[in-house]
CSV table of C-alpha atoms and ligand atoms in Angstrom, one decimal:
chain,number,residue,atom,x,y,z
A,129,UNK,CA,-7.9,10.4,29.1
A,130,UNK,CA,-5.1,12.3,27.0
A,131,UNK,CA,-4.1,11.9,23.8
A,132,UNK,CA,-1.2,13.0,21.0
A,133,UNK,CA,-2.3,13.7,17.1
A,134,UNK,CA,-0.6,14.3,14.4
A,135,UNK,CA,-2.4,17.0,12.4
A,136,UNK,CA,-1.7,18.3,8.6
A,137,UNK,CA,-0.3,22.0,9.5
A,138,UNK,CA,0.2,22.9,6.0
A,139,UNK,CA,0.0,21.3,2.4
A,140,UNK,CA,3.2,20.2,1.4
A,141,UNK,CA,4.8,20.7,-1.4
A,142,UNK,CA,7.2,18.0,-3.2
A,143,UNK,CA,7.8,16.0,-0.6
A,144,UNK,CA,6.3,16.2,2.9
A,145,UNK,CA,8.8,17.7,5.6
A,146,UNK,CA,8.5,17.6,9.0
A,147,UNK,CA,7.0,21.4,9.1
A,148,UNK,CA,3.6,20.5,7.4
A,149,UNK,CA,2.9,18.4,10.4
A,150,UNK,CA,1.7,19.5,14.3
A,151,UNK,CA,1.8,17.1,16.9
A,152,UNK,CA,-1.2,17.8,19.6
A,153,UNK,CA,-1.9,16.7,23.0
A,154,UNK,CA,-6.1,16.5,23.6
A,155,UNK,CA,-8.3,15.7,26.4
A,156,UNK,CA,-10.3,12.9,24.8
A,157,UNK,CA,-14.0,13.8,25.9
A,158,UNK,CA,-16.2,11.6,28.0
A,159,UNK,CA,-17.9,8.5,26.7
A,160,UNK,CA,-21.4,8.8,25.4
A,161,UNK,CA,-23.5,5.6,25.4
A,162,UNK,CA,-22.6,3.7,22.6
A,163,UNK,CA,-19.0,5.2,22.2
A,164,UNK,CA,-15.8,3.6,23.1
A,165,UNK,CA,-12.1,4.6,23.9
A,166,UNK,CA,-9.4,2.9,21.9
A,167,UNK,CA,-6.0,3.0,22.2
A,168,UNK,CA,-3.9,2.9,19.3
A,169,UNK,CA,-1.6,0.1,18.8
A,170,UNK,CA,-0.3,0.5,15.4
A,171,UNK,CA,-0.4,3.2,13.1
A,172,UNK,CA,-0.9,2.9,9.4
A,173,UNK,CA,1.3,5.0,7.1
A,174,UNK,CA,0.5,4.9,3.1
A,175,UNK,CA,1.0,6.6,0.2
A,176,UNK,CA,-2.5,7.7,-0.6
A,177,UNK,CA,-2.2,9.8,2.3
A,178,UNK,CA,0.7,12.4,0.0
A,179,UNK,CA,-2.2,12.2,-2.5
A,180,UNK,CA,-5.2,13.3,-0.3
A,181,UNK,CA,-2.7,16.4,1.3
A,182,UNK,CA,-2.9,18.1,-1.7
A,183,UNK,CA,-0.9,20.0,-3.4
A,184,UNK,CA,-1.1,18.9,-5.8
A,185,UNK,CA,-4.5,17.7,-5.0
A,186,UNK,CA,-4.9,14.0,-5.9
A,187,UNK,CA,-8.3,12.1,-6.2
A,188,UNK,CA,-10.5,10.8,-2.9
A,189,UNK,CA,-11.5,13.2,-0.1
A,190,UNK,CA,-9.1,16.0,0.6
A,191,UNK,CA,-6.8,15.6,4.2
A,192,UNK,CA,-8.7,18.5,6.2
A,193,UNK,CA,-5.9,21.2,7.5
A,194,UNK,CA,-5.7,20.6,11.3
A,195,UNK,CA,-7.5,17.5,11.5
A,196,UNK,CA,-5.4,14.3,12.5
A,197,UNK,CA,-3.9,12.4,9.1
A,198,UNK,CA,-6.5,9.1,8.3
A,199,UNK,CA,-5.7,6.0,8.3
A,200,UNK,CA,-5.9,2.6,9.5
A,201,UNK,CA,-5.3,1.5,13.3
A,202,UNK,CA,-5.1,-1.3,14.9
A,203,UNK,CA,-6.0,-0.5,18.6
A,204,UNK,CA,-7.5,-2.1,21.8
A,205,UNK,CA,-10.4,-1.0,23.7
A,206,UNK,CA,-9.7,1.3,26.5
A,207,UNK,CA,-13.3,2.3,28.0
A,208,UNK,CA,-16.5,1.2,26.7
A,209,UNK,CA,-19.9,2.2,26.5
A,210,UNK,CA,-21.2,-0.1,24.2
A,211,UNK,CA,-23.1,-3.8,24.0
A,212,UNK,CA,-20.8,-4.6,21.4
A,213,UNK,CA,-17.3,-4.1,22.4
A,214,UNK,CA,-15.6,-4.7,25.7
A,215,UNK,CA,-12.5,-3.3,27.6
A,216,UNK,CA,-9.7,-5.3,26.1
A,217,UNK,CA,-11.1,-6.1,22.5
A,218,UNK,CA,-8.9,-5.2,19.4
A,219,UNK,CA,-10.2,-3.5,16.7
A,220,UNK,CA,-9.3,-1.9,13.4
A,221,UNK,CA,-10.5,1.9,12.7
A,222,UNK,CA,-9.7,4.3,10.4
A,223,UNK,CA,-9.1,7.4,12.8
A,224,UNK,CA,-5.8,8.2,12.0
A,225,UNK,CA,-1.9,9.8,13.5
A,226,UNK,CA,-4.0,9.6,16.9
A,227,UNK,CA,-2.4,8.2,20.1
A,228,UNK,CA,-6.5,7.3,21.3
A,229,UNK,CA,-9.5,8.2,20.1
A,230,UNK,CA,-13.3,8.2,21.5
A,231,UNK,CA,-15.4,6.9,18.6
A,232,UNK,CA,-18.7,5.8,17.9
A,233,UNK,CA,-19.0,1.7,18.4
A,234,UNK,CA,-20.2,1.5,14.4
A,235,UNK,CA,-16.6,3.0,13.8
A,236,UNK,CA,-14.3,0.4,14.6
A,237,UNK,CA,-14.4,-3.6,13.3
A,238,UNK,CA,-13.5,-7.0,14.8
A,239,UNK,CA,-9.6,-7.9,13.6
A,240,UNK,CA,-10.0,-10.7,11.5
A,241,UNK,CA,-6.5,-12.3,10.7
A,242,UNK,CA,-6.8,-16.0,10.7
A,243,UNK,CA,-4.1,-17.0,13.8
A,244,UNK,CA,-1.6,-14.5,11.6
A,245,UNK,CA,0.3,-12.0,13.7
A,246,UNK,CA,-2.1,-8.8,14.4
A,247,UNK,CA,0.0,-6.6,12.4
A,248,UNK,CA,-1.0,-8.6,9.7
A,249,UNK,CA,-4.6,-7.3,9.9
A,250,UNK,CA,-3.0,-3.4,8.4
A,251,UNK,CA,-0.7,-5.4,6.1
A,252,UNK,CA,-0.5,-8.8,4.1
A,253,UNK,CA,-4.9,-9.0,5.1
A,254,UNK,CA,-5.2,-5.2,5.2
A,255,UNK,CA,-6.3,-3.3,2.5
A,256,UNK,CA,-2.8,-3.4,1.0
A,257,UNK,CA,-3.0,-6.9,0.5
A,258,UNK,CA,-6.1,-7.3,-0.6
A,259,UNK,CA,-5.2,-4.2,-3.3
A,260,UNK,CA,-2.9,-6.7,-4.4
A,261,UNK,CA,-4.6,-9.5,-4.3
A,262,UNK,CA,-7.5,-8.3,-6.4
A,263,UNK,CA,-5.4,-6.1,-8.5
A,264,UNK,CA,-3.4,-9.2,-10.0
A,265,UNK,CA,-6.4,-11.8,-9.8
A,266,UNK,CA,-9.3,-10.2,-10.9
A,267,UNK,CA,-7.9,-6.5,-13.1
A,268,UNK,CA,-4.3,-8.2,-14.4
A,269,UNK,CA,-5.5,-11.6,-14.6
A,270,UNK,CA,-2.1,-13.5,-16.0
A,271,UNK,CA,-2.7,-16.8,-17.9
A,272,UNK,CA,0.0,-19.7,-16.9
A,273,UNK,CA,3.5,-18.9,-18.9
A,274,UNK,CA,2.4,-15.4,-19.1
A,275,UNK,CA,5.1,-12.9,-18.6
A,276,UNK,CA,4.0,-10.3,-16.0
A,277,UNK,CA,6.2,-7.2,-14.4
A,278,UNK,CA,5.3,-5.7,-10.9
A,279,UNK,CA,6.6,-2.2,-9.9
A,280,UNK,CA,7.4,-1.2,-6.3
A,281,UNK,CA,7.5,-5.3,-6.3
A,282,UNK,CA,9.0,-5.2,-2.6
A,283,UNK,CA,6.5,-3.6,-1.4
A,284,UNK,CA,3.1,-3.9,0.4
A,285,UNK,CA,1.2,-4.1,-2.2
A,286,UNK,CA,3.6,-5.6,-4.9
A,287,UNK,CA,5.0,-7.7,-2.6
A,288,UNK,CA,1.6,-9.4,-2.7
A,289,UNK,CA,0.4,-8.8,-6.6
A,290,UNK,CA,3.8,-10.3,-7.8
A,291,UNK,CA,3.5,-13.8,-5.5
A,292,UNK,CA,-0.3,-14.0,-6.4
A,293,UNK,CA,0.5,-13.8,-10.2
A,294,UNK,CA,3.8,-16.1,-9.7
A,295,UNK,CA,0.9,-18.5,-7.7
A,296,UNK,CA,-1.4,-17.9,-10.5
A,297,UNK,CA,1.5,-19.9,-12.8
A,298,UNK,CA,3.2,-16.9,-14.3
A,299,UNK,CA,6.7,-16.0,-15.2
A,300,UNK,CA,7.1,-12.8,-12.9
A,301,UNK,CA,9.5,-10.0,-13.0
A,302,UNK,CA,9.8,-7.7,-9.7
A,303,UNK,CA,11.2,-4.1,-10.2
A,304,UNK,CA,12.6,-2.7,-6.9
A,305,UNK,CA,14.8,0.2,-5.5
A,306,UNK,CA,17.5,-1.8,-4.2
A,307,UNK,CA,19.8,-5.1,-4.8
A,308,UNK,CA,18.7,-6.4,-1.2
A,309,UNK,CA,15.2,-6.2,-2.1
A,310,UNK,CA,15.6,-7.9,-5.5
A,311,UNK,CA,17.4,-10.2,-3.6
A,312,UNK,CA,14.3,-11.0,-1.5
A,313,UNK,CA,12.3,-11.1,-4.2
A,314,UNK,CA,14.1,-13.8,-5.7
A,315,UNK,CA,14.9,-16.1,-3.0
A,316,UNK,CA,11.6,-15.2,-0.7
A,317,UNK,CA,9.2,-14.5,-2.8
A,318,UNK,CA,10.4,-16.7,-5.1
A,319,UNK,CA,9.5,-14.9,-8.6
A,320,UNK,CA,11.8,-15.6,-11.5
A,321,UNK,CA,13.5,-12.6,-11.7
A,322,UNK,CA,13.9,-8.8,-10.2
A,323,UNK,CA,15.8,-6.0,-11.0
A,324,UNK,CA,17.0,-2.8,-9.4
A,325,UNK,CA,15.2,0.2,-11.3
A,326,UNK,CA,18.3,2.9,-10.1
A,327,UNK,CA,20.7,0.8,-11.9
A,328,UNK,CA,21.9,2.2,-15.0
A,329,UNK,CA,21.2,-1.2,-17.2
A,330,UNK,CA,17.8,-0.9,-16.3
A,331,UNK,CA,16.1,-1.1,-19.7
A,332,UNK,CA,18.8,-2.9,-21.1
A,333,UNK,CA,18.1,-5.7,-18.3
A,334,UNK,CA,14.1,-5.0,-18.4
A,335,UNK,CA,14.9,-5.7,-22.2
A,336,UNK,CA,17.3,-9.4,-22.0
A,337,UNK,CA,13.9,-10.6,-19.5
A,338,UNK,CA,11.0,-9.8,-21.9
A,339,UNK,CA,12.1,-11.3,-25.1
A,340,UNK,CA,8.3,-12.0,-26.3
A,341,UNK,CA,7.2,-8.5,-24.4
A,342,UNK,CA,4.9,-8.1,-21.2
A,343,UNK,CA,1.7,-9.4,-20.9
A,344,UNK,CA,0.6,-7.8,-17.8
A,345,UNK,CA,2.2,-4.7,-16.4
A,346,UNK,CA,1.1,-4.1,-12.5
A,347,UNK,CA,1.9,-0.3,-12.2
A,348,UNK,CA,2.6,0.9,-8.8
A,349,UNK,CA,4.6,3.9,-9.6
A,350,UNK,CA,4.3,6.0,-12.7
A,351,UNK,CA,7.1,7.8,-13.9
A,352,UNK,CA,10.5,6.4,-15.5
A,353,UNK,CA,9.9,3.0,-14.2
A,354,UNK,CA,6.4,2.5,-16.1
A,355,UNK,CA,7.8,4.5,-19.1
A,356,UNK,CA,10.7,1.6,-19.4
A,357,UNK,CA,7.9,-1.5,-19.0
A,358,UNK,CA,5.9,0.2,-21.5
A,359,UNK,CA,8.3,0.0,-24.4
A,360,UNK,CA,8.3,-3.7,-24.1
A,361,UNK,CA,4.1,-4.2,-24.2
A,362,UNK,CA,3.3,-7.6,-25.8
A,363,UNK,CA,-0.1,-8.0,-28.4
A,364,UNK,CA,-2.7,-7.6,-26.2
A,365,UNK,CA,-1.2,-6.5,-23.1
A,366,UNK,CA,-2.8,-5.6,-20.5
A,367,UNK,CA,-1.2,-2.6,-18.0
A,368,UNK,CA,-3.1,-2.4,-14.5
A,369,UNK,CA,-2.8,1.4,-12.8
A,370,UNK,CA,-2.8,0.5,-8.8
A,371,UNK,CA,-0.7,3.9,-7.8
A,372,UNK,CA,1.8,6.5,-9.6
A,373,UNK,CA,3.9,6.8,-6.3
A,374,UNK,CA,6.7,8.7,-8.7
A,375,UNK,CA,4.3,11.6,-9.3
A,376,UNK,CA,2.4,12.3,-5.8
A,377,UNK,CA,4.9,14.8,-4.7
A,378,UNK,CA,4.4,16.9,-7.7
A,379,UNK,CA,7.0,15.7,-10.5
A,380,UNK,CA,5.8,15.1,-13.5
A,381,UNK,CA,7.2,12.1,-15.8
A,382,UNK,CA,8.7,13.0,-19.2
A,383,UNK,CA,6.6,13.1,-22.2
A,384,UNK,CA,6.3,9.4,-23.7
A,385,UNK,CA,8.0,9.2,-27.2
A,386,UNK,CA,5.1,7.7,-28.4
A,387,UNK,CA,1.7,8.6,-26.3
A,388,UNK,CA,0.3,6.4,-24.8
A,389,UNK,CA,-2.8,6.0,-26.7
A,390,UNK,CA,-0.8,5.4,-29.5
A,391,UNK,CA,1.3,2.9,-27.5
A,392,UNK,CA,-2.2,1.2,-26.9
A,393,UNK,CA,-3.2,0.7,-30.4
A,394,UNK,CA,0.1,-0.4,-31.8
A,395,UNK,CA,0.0,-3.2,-29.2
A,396,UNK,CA,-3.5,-4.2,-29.2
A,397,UNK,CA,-3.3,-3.7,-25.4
A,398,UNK,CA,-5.0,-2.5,-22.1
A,399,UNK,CA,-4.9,0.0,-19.5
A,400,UNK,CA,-7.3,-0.3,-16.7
A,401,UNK,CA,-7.6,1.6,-13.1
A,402,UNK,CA,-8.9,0.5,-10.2
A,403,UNK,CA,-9.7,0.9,-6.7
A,404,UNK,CA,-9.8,-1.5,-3.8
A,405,UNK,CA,-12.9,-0.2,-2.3
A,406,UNK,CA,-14.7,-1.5,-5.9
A,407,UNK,CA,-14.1,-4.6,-4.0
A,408,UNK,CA,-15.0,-3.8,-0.8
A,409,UNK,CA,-17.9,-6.9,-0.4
A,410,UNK,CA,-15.0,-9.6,-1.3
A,411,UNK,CA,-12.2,-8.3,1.0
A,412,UNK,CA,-13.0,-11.9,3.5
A,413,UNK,CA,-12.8,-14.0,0.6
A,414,UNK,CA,-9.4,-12.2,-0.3
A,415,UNK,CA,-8.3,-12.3,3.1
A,416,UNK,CA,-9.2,-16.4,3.7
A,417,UNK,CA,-7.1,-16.8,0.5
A,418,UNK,CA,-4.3,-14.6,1.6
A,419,UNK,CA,-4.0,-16.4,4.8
A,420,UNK,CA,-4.5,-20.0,3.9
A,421,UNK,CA,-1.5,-19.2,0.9
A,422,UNK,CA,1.0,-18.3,3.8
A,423,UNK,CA,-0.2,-20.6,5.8
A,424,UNK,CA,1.1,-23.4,3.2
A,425,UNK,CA,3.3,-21.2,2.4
A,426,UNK,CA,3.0,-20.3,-0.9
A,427,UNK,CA,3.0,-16.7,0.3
A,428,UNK,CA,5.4,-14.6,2.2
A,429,UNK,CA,4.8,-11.3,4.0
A,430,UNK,CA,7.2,-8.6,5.4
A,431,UNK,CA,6.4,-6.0,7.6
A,432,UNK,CA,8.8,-3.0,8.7
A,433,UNK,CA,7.7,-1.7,11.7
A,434,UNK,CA,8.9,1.7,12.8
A,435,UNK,CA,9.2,2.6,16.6
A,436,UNK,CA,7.0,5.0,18.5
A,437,UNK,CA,4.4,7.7,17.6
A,438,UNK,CA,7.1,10.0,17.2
A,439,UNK,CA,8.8,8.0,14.5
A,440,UNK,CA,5.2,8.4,12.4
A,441,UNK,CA,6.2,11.5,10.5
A,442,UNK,CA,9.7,10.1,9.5
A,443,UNK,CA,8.5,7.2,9.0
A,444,UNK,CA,5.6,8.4,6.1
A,445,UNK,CA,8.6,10.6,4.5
A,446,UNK,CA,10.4,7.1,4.2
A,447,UNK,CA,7.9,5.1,2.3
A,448,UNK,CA,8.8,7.7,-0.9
A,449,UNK,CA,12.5,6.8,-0.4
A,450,UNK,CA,12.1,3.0,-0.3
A,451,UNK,CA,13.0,2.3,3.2
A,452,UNK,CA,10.1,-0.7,3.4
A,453,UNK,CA,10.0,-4.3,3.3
A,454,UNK,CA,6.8,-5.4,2.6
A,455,UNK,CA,4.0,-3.0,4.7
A,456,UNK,CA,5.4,-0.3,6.3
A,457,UNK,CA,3.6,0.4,10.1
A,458,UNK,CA,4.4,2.5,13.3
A,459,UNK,CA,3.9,0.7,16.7
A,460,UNK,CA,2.5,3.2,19.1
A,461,UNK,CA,1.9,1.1,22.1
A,462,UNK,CA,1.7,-2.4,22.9
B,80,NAP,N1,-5.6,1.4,-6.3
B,80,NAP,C1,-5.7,1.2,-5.0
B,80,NAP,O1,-6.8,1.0,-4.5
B,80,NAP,C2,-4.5,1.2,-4.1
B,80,NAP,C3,-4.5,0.8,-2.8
B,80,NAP,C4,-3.3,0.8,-2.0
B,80,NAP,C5,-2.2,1.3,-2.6
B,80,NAP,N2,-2.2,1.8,-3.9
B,80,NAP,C6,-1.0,2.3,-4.6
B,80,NAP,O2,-0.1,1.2,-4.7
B,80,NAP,C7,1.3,1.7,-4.7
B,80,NAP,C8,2.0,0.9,-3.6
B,80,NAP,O3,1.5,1.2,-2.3
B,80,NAP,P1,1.9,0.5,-1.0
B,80,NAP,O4,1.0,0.9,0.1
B,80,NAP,O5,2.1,-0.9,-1.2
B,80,NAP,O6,3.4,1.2,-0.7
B,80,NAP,P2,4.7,0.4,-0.7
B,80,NAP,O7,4.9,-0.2,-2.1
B,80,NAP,O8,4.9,-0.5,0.5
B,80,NAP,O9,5.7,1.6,-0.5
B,80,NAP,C9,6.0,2.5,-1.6
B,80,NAP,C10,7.2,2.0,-2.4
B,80,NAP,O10,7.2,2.7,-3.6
B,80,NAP,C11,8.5,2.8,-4.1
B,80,NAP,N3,8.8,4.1,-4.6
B,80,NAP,C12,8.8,5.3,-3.9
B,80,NAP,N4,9.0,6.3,-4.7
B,80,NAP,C13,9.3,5.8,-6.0
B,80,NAP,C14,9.6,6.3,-7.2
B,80,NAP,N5,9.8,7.7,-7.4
B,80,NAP,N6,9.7,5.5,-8.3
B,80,NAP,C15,9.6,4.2,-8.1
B,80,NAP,N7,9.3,3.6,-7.0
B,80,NAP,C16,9.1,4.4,-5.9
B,80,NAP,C17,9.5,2.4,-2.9
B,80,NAP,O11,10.0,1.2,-3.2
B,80,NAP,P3,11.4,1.0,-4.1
B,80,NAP,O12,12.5,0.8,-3.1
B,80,NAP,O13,11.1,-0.2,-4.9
B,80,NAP,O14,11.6,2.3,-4.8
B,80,NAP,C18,8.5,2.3,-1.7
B,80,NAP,O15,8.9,1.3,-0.8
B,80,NAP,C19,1.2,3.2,-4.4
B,80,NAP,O16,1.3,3.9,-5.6
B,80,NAP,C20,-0.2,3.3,-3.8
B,80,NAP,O17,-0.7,4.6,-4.0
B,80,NAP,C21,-3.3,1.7,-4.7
């Protein structure tokens, strides 16, 4: 059995180009006993991936030069080997830009998606949705009438943080790159307001929305965006770092008129990182609660899906200019 890969050629720098990728045809080897072949379905593309290519070198295991870029797959069993999974099964690994892949059976899992659309199981009850999920509930944790601002709102993971904080009772403002996804935010997700970030009236719109200040900040993306929600902090705020998208391709964001320290102790307020794997053990519970919240629909989802292996490159470069909906995928086969 053959296969394509996309390998890291070279560490980009700024923003990822074409160049710092090879694409690879392999002879898969044979199947051991307890191995399997799976065929790739759909391709995950996400921005901790631009953090783990260095340079600049960002947090979690480095990508290894020449080894295919990991992810999340959703792919179907091809050949087996194993007691546990049969030709035909779909699964979700973690093996990457990889057409196919022979893997050990311990290094795929059952797709768990509650009747939802299989693409769902990489998106809205992947780990992007339960990021969001957790991030909001359990690290932002908004109190009814609470006013609470979501950056990168449109996206996978905001797209979920803002509805679960809207669900949760609270007044919710979604900053976005564009005026068609504020527009979705609005009438979709149904949060009270959203605003385009590019805009010049940015801050002076950020401003006319927070009259009593922010209570929660969910920070997806660093930079000039989170500078603006910080200068409108409430007592006792609480700021929630999920990602600093603006910054994994090397820029660095102004310096903050006031540090942030400073900006901490003037408003009595919070700042608090987190992980997803730190909740690793509750991702089912998140999941159920996802799925039964669209299911009444309480929740929307969006997924843009780009077309062909090929497209996976392009399609990664895209995610740092905005082009997604909701979770951003590549369908590989079908
Ligand atoms: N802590 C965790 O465990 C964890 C887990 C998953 C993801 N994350 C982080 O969460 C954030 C969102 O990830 P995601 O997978 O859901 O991606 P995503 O939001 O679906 O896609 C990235 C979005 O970021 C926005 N963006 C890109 N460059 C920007 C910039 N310079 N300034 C402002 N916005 C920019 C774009 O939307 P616009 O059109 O709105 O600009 C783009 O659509 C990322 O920072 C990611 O690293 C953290």
């Amino acid at each position: 059995m053959r296969a394509r890969r996309i390998v890291l050629a070279q560490r980009p720098v700024g923003l990822p180009r074409q160049e710092d990728f090879a694409t690879e045809v392999i002879d898969l080897p044979p199947l051991a006993d307890g191995q399997v072949a799976v065929e790739s379905l759909y391709l995950s593309v996400d921005p901790y991936m631009r953090n783990r290519m260095g340079a600049p070198a960002g947090p979690g295991p480095a990508q290894e030069l020449g080894a295919p870029v990991a992810g999340g797959v959703i792919g179907r069993v091809a050949e087996s080997r194993s007691d546990t999974w049969a030709v035909g099964d779909v699964v979700l690994g973690s093996y990457g830009w990889q057409t196919a892949a022979v893997l050990p059976e311990g290094a795929v899992r059952a797709v768990d998606v509650h009747g939802l659309p299989l693409t769902t199981a990489l998106g809205v009850l992947g780990s992007t949705g339960v990021t969001g999920y957790f991030g909001m509930r359990e690290v932002g944790r908004p109190a009814p009438g609470q006013t609470v601002v979501v950056s990168a709102a449109a996206g996978a993971v905001g797209l979920v943080a803002s509805q679960v904080a809207r669900i949760l009772g609270a007044r919710v403002i979604g900053v976005a790159g564009s005026e068609a996804k504020c527009l979705y935010l609005k009438s979709q997700a149904r949060i009270a307001s959203a605003m385009d970030y590019h805009g010049s009236g940015f801050p002076e719109a950020l401003a006319a929305q927070c009259p009593d200040g922010v209570d929660v900040y969910f920070d997806n993306v660093g930079g000039f965006v989170s500078r603006t929600v910080r200068g409108h902090l409430a007592m006792g705020a609480r700021i929630v770092v999920c990602g600093q998208i603006a910054e994994y391709n090397g820029e660095r964001p102004d310096a903050e008129e006031t540090p942030i320290p400073t900006l901490l102790l003037h408003r009595g307020a919070t700042m608090q990182g987190f992980m997803v794997m730190q909740y690793a053990d509750r991702a089912a519970e998140a999941r159920a609660q996802l799925a039964e919240w669209i299911r009444q629909g309480q929740l929307s989802y969006e997924e843009t899906i780009a077309d062909g292996f090929d497209q996976t490159v392009d399609a990664f470069r895209s995610l740092f200019a905005g082009a997604n909906l909701g979770k951003l995928l590549v369908r590989v086969g079908g």
